[in-house]
mmCIF file of C-alpha atoms and ligand atoms in Angstrom:
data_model
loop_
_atom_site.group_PDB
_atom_site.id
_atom_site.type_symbol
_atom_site.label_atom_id
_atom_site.label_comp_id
_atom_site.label_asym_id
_atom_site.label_seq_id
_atom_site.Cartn_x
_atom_site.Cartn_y
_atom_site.Cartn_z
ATOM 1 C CA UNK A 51 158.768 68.497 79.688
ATOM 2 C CA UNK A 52 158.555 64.705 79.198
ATOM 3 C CA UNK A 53 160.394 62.710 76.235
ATOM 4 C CA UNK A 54 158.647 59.835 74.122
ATOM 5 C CA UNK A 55 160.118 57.380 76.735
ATOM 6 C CA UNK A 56 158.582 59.539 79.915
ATOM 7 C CA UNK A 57 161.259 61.222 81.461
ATOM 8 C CA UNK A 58 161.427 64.299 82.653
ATOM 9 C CA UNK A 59 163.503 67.028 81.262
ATOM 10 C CA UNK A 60 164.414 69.378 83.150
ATOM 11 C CA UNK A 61 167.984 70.010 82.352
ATOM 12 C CA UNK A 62 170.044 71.744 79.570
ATOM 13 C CA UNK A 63 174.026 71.955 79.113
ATOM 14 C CA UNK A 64 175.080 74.667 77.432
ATOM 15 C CA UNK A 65 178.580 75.065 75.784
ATOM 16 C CA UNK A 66 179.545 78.808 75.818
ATOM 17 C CA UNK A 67 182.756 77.946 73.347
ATOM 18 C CA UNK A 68 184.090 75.280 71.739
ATOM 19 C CA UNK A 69 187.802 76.802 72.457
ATOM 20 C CA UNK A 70 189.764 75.735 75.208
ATOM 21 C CA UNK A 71 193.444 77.062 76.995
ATOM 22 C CA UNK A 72 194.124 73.329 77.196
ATOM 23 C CA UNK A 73 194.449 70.372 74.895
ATOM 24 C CA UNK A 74 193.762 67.413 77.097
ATOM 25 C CA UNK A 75 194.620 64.347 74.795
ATOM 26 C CA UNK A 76 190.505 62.698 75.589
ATOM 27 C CA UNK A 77 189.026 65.594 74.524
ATOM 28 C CA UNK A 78 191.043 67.732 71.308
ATOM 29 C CA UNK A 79 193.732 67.079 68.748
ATOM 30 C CA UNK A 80 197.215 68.981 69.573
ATOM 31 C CA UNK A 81 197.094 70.783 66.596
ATOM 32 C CA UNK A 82 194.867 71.570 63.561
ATOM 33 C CA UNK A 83 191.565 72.077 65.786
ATOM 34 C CA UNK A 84 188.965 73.843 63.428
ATOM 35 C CA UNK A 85 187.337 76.529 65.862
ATOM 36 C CA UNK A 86 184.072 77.662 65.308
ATOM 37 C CA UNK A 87 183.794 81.340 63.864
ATOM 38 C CA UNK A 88 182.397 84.326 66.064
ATOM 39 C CA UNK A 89 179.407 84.547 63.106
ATOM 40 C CA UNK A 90 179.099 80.927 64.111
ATOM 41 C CA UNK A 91 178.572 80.972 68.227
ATOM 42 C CA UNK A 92 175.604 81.882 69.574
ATOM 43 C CA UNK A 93 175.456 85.401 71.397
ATOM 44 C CA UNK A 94 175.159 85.588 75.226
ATOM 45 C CA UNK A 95 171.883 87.559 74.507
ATOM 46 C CA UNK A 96 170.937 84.773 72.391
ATOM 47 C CA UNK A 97 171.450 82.698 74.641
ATOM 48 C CA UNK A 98 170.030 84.370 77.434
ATOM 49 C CA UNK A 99 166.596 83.999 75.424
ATOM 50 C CA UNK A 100 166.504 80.244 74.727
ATOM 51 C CA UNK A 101 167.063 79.981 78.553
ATOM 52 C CA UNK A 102 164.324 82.131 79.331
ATOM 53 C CA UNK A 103 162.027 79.814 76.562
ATOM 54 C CA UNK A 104 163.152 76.757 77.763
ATOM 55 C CA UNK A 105 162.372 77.769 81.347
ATOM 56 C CA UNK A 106 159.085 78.183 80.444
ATOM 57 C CA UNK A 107 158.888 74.843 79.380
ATOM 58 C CA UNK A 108 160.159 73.168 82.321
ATOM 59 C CA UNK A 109 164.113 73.491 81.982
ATOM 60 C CA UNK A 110 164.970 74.371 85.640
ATOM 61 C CA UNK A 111 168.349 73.668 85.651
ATOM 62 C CA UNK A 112 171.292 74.637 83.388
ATOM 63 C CA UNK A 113 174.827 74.009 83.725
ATOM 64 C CA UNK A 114 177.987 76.254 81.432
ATOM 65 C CA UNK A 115 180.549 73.923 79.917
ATOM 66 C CA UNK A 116 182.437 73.451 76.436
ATOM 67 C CA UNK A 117 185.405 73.718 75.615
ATOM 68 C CA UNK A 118 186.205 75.985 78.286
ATOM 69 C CA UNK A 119 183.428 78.315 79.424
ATOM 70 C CA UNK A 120 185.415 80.389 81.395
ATOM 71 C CA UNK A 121 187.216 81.588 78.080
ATOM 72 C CA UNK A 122 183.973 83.059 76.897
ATOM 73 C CA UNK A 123 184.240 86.839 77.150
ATOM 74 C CA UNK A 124 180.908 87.272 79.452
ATOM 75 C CA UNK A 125 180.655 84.680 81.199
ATOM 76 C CA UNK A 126 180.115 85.791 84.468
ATOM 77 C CA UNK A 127 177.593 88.597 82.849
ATOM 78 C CA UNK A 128 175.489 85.347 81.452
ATOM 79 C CA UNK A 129 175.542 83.662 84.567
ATOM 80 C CA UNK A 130 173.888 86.758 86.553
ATOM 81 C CA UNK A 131 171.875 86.836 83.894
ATOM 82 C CA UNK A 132 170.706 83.440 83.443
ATOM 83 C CA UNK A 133 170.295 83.280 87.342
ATOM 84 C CA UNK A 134 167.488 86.407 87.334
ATOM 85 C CA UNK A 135 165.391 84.106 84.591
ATOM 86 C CA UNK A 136 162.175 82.834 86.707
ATOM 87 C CA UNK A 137 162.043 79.160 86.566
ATOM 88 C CA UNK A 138 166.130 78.517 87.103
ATOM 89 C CA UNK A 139 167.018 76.961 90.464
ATOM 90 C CA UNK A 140 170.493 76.456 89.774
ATOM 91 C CA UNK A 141 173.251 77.629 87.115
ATOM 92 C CA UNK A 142 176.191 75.205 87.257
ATOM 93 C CA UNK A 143 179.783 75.476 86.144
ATOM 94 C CA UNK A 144 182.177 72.922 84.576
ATOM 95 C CA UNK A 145 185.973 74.004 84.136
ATOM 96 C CA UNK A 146 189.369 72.894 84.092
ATOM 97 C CA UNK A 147 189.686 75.621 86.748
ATOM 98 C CA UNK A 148 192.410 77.039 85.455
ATOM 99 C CA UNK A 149 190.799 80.707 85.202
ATOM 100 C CA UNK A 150 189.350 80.757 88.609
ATOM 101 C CA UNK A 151 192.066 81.844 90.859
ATOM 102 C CA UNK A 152 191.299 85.391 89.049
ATOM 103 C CA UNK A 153 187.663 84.427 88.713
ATOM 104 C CA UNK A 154 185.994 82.560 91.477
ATOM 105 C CA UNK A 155 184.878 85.363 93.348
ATOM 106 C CA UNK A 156 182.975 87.207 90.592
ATOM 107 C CA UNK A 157 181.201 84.048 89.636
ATOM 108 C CA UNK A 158 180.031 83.375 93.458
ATOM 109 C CA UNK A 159 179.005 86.973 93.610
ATOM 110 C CA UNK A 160 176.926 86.456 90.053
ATOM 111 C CA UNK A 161 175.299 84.028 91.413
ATOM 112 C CA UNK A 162 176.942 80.562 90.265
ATOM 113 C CA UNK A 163 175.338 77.824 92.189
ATOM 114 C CA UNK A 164 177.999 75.219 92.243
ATOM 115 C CA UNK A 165 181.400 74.514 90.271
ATOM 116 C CA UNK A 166 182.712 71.019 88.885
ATOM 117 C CA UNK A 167 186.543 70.801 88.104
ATOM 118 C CA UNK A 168 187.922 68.594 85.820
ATOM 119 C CA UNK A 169 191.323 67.003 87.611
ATOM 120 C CA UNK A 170 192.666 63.807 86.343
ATOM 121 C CA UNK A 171 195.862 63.281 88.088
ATOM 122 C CA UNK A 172 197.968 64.675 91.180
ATOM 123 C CA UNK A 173 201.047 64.479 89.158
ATOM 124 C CA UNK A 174 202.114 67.615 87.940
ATOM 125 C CA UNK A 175 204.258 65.571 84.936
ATOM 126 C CA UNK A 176 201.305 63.350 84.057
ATOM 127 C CA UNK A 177 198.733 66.706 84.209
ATOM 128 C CA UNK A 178 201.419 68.118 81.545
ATOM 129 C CA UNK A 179 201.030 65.048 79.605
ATOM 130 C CA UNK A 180 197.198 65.024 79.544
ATOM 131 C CA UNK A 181 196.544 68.524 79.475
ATOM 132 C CA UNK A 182 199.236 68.962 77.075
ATOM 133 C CA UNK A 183 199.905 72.615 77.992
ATOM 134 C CA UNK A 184 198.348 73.188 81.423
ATOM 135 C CA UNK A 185 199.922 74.350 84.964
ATOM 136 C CA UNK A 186 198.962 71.790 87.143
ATOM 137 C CA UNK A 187 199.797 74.502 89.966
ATOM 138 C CA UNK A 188 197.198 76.617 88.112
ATOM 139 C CA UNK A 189 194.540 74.127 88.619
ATOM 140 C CA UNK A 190 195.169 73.337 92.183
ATOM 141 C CA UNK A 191 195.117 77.142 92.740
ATOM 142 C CA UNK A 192 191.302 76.758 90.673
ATOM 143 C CA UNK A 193 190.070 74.075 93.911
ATOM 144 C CA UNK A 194 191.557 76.254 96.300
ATOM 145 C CA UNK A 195 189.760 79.318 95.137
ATOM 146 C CA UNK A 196 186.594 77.374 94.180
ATOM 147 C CA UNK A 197 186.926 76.376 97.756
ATOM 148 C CA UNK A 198 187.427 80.247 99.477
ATOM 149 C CA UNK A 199 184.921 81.499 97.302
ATOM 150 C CA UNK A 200 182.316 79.242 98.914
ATOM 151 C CA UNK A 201 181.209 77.061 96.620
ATOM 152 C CA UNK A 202 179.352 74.251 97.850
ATOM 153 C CA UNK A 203 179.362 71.042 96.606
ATOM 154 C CA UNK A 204 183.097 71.457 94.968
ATOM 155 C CA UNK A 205 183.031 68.197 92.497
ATOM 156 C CA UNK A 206 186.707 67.494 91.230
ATOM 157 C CA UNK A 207 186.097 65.321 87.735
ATOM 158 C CA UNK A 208 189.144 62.616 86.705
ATOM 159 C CA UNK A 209 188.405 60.671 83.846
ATOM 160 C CA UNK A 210 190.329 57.976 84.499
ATOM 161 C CA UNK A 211 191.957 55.859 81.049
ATOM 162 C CA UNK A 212 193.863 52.191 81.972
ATOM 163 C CA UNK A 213 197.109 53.089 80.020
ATOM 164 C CA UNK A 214 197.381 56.179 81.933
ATOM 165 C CA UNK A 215 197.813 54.633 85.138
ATOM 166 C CA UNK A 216 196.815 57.407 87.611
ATOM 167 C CA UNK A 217 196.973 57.196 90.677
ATOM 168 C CA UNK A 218 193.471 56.378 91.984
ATOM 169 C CA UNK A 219 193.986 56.234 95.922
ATOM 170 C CA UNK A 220 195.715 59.850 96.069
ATOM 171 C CA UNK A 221 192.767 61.322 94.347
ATOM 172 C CA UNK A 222 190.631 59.350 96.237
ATOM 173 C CA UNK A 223 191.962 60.784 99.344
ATOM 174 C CA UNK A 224 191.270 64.769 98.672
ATOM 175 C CA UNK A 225 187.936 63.694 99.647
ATOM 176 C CA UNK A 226 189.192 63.580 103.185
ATOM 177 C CA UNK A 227 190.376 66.434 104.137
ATOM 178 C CA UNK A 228 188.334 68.934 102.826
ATOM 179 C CA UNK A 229 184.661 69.216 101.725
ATOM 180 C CA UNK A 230 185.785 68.106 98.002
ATOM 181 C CA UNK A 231 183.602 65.381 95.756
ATOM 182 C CA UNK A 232 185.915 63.401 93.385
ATOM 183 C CA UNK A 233 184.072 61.431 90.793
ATOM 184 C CA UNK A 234 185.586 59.298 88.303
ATOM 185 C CA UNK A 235 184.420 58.720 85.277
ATOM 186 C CA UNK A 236 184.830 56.535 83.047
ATOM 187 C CA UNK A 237 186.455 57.322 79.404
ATOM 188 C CA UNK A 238 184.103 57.320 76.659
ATOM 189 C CA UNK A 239 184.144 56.883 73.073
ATOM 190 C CA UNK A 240 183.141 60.242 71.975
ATOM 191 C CA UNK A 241 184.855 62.353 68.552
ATOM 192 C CA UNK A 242 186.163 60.720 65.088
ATOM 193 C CA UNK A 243 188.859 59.297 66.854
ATOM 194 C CA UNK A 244 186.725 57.068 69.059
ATOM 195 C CA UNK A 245 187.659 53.051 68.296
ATOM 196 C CA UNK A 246 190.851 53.837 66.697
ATOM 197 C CA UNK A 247 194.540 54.533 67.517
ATOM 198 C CA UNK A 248 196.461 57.169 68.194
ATOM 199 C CA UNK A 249 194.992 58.871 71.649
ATOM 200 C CA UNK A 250 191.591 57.889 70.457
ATOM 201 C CA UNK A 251 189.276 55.998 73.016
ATOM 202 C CA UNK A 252 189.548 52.130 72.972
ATOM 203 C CA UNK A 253 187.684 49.879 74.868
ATOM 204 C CA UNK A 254 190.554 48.316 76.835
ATOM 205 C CA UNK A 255 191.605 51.828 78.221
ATOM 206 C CA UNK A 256 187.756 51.955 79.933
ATOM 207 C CA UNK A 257 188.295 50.954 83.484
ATOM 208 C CA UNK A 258 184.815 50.056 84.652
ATOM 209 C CA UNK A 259 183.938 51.962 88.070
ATOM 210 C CA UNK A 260 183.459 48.067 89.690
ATOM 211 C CA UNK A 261 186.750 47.008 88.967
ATOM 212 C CA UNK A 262 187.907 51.072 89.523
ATOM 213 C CA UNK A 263 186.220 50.920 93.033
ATOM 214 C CA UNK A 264 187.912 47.365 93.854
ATOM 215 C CA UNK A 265 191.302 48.659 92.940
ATOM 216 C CA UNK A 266 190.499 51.934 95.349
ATOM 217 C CA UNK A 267 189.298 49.716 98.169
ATOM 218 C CA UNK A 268 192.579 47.174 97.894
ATOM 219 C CA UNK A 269 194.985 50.219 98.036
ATOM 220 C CA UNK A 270 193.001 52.016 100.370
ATOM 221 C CA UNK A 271 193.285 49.072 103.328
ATOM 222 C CA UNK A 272 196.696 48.626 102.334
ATOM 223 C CA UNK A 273 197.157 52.777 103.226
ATOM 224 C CA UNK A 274 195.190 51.689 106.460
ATOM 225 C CA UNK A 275 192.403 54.131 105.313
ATOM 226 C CA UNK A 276 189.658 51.280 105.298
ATOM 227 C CA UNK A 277 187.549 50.866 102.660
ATOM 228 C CA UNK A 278 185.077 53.154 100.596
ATOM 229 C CA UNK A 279 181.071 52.491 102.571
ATOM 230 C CA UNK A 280 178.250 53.875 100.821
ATOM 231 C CA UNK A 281 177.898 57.740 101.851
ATOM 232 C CA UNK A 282 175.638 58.948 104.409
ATOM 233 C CA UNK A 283 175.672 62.321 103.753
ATOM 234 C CA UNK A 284 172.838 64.103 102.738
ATOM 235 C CA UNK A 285 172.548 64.293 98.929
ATOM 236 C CA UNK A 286 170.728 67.801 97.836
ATOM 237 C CA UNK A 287 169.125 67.886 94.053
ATOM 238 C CA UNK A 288 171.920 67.820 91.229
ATOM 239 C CA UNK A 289 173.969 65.294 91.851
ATOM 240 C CA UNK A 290 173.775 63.398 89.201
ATOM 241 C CA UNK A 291 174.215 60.071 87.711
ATOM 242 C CA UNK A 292 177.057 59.399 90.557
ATOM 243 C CA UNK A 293 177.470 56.562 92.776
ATOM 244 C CA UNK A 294 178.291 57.974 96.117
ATOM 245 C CA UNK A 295 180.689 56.138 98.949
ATOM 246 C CA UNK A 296 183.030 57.772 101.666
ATOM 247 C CA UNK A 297 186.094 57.038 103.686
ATOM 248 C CA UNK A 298 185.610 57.141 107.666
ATOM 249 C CA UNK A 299 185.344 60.359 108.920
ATOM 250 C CA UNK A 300 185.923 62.051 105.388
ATOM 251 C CA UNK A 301 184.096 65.498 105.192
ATOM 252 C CA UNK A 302 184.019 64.898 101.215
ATOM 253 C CA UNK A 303 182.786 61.889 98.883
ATOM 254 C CA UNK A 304 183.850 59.803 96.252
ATOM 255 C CA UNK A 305 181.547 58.893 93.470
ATOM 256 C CA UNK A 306 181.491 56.776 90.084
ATOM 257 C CA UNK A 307 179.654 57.963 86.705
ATOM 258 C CA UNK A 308 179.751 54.775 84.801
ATOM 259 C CA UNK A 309 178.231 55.773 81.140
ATOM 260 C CA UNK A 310 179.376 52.489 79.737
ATOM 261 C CA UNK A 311 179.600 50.112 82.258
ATOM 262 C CA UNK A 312 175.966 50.768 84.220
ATOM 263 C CA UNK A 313 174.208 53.585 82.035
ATOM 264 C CA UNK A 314 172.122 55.961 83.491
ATOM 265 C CA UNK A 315 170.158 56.433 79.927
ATOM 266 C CA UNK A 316 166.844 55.290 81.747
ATOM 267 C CA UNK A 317 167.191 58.405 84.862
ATOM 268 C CA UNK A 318 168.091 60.931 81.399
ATOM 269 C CA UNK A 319 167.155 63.989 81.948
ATOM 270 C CA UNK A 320 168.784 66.299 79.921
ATOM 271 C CA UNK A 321 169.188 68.512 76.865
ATOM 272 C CA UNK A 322 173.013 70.223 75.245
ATOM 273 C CA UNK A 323 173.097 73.476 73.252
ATOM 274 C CA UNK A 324 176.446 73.248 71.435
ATOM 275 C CA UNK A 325 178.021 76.743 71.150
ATOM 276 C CA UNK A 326 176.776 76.845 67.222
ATOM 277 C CA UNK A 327 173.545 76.433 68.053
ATOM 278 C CA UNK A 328 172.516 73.194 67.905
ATOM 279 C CA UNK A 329 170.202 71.266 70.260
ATOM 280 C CA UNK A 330 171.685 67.799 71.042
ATOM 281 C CA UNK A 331 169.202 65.207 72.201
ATOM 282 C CA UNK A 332 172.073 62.651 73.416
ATOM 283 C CA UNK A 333 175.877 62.831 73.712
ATOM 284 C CA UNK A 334 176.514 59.678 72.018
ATOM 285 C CA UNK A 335 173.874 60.477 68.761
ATOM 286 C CA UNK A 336 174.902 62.788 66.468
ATOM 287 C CA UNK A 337 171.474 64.023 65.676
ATOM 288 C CA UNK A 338 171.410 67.490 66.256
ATOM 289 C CA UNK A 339 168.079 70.516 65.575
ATOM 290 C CA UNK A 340 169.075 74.079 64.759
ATOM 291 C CA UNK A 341 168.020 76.150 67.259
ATOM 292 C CA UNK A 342 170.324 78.959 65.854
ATOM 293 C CA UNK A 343 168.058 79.447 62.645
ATOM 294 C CA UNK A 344 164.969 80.280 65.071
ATOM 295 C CA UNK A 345 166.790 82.343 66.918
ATOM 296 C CA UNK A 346 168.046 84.300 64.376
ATOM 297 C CA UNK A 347 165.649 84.568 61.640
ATOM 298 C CA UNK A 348 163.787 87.004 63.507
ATOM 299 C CA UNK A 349 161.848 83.883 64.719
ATOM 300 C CA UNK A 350 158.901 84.112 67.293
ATOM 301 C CA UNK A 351 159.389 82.326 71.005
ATOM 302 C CA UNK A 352 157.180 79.423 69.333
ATOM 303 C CA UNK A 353 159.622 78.704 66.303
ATOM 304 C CA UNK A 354 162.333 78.129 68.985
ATOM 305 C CA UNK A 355 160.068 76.189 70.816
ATOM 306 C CA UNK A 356 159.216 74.389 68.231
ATOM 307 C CA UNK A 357 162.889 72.934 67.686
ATOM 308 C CA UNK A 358 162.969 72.232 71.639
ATOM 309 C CA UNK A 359 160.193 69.932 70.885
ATOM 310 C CA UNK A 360 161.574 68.272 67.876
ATOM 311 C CA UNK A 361 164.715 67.488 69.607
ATOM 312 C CA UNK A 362 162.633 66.070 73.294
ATOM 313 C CA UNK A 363 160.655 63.997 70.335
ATOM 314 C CA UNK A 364 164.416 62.714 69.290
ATOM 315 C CA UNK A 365 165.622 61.473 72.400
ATOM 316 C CA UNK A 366 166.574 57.720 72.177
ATOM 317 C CA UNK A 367 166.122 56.032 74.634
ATOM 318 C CA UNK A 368 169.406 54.417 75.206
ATOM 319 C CA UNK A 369 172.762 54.909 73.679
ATOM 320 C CA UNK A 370 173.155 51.518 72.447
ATOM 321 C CA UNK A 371 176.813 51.279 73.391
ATOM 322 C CA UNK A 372 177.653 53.307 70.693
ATOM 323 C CA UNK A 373 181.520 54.121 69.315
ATOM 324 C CA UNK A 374 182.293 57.583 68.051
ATOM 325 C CA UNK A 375 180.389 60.711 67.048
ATOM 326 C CA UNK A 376 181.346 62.828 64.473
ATOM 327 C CA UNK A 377 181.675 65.772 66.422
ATOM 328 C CA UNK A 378 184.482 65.763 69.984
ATOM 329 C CA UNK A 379 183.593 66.462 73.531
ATOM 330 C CA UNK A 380 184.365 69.862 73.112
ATOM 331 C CA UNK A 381 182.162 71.098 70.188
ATOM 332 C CA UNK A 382 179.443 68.967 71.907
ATOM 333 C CA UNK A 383 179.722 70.003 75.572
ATOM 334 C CA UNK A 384 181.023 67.304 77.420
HETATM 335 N N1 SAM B 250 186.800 72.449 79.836
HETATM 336 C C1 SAM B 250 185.895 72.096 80.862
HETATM 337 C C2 SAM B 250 186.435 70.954 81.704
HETATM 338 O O1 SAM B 250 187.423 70.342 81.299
HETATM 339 O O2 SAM B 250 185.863 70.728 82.749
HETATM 340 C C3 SAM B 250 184.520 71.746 80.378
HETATM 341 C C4 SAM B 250 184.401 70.931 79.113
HETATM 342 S S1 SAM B 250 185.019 69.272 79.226
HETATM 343 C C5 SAM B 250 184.694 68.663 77.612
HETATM 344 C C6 SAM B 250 183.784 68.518 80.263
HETATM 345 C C7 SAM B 250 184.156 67.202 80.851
HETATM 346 O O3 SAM B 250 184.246 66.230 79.836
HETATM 347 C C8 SAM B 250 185.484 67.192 81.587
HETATM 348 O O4 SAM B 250 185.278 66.708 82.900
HETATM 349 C C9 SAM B 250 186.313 66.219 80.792
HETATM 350 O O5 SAM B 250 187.228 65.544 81.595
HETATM 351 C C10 SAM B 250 185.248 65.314 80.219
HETATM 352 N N2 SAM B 250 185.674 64.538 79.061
HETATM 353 C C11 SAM B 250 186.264 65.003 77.931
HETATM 354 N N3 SAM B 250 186.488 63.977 77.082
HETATM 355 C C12 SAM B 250 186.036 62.845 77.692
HETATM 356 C C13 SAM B 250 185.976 61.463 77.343
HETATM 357 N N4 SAM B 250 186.407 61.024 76.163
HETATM 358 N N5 SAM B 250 185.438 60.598 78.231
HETATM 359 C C14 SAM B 250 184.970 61.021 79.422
HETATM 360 N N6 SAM B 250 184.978 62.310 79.809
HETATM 361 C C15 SAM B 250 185.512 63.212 78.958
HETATM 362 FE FE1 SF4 B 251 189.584 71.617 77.365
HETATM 363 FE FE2 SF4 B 251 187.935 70.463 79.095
HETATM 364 FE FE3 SF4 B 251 188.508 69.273 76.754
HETATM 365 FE FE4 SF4 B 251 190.397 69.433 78.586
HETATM 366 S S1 SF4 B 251 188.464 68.321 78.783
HETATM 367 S S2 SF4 B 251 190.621 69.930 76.397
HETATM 368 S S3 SF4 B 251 189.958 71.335 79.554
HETATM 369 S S4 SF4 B 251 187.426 71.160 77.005
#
């Protein structure tokens, strides 16, 4: 599948839910968070079916997210699933991890290609404070499990906000020890919130990964660790829009996703199904083509199609720096 602007799509992110067991203060309000009703969500079986479609139209990768996926009753069932559709390499995983001690093993034996866990500080005080609710033992247990059950890369996910001040280098340094990728990323102005107050994004809490990188590389020769080099390892398909570098001798990496400060709109090669049912061109436009309706209305393969189309036709070609969407990360799929 190729866009109006030639790229290749071969991608599609797929919220299961737009519920989550945590309330991380990017992502969600505290309180007062309208969830989506079951009529609402898309089935697994419904699911299951776009997949299939889109596979036959090139989409060769998919990857579970939300909200939290792993709160989905089914999951793992979708992910075996989704893995026996012909035409899907690889079914991907993002989570706060806080569900895989008791899961990791049934997802590796479903077939789960690789797992992403979003992390964002080492402090169990700060995680609290971000998370709002979460066990930051819980999610440490989610790596280590992630880790037993074999999954291979492991990608640990900090988005990483100025007035937070994380620490960086600690983070930085799980990618020594053990076979674990830690990207930052930088905060972006997704939801209603976006550009005002309150916990909402602003532009001086974006660190950009340049100046992120710097900091890392000052703290890291003051630790005696040297600095970050460009990494040498070996980089198999799906890695992303990362920027890969390495310690000395680290078995793991650490890489940079810089939406805002070097977008990757041009290398694009994606689609999101929000768990409603909507097919979302671009994170950062709220344009969105009801895939649901097709799916539903009793609607041949070719009326689904059909909205794939329309929404590859929508794709813009950048995000124009754009502030705020009207829906958060979570209903979208971050
Ligand atoms: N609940 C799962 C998780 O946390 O990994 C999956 C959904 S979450 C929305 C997906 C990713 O989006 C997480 O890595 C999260 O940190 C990231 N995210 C959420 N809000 C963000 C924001 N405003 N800027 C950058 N990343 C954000
Ligand atoms: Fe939940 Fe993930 Fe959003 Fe945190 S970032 S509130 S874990 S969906």
């Amino acid at each position: 599948m190729r866009d109006s602007h030639g790229r290749t799509i071969d991608y599609l992110r797929i919220s299961l839910t737009d519920r989550c067991n945590l309330r991380c203060i990017y992502c969600m309000p505290e309180e007062g968070v309208h969830a989506l009703s079951h009529d609402d969500i898309l089935t697994l079986e419904e699911i299951e079916r776009l997949v299939r479609i889109a596979a036959d139209m090139g989409i060769t990768r998919v990857r579970l997210t939300g909200g939290e996926p792993l709160v989905r009753r089914g999951a793992t069932d979708l992910i075996r699933a989704l893995k026996g559709i012909p035409g899907i390499e690889s079914v991907a995983l993002t989570t706060n991890g806080i569900l895989l001690p008791r899961m990791a093993s049934e997802l590796a034996e479903a077939g789960l290609s690789r797992v992403n866990i979003s992390l964002d500080t080492l402090d169990p005080e700060q995680y609290r404070a971000i998370t709002r609710c979460g066990s930051f033992e819980d999610a440490m247990a989610g790596i280590d499990a992630a880790l037993e059950a074999g999954f291979s890369p492991v990608k640990l996910n900090a988005v990483i906000v100025r007035s937070l001040n994380q620490d960086v280098l600690s983070f930085a340094r799980m990618s020594i020890d053990r076979p674990l990728h830690v990207r930052f990323i930088e905060y972006m102005p997704v939801g209603e919130s976006a550009g005002s107050c309150g916990c909402g994004w602003g532009k001086e809490d974006v660190i950009p990964s340049d100046e992120l990188r710097a900091m890392i590389d000052e703290q890291a020769e003051a630790a005696g660790l040297g600095r970050l080099r460009p990494a040498s390892k070996h980089r198999p398909s799906g890695w992303g829009p990362a920027r890969y570098f390495e310690f000395e001798n680290a078995q793991g990496t650490v890489g940079f996703i810089s939406p805002l400060s070097r977008h990757f709109c041009s290398e694009c090669n994606r689609l999101r199904l929000t768990a409603d049912g909507k097919i979302r061109p671009c994170l950062f436009s709220d344009d969105e083509f009801d895939v649901r309706a097709a799916l539903r209305s009793g609607g041949s393969d070719d009326a689904v199609r059909t909205v794939l189309y329309e929404a590859l036709g929508a794709k813009p070609d950048e995000h124009h720096d754009k502030v705020g969407t009207r829906r958060g990360m979570s209903q979208i799929g971050g």
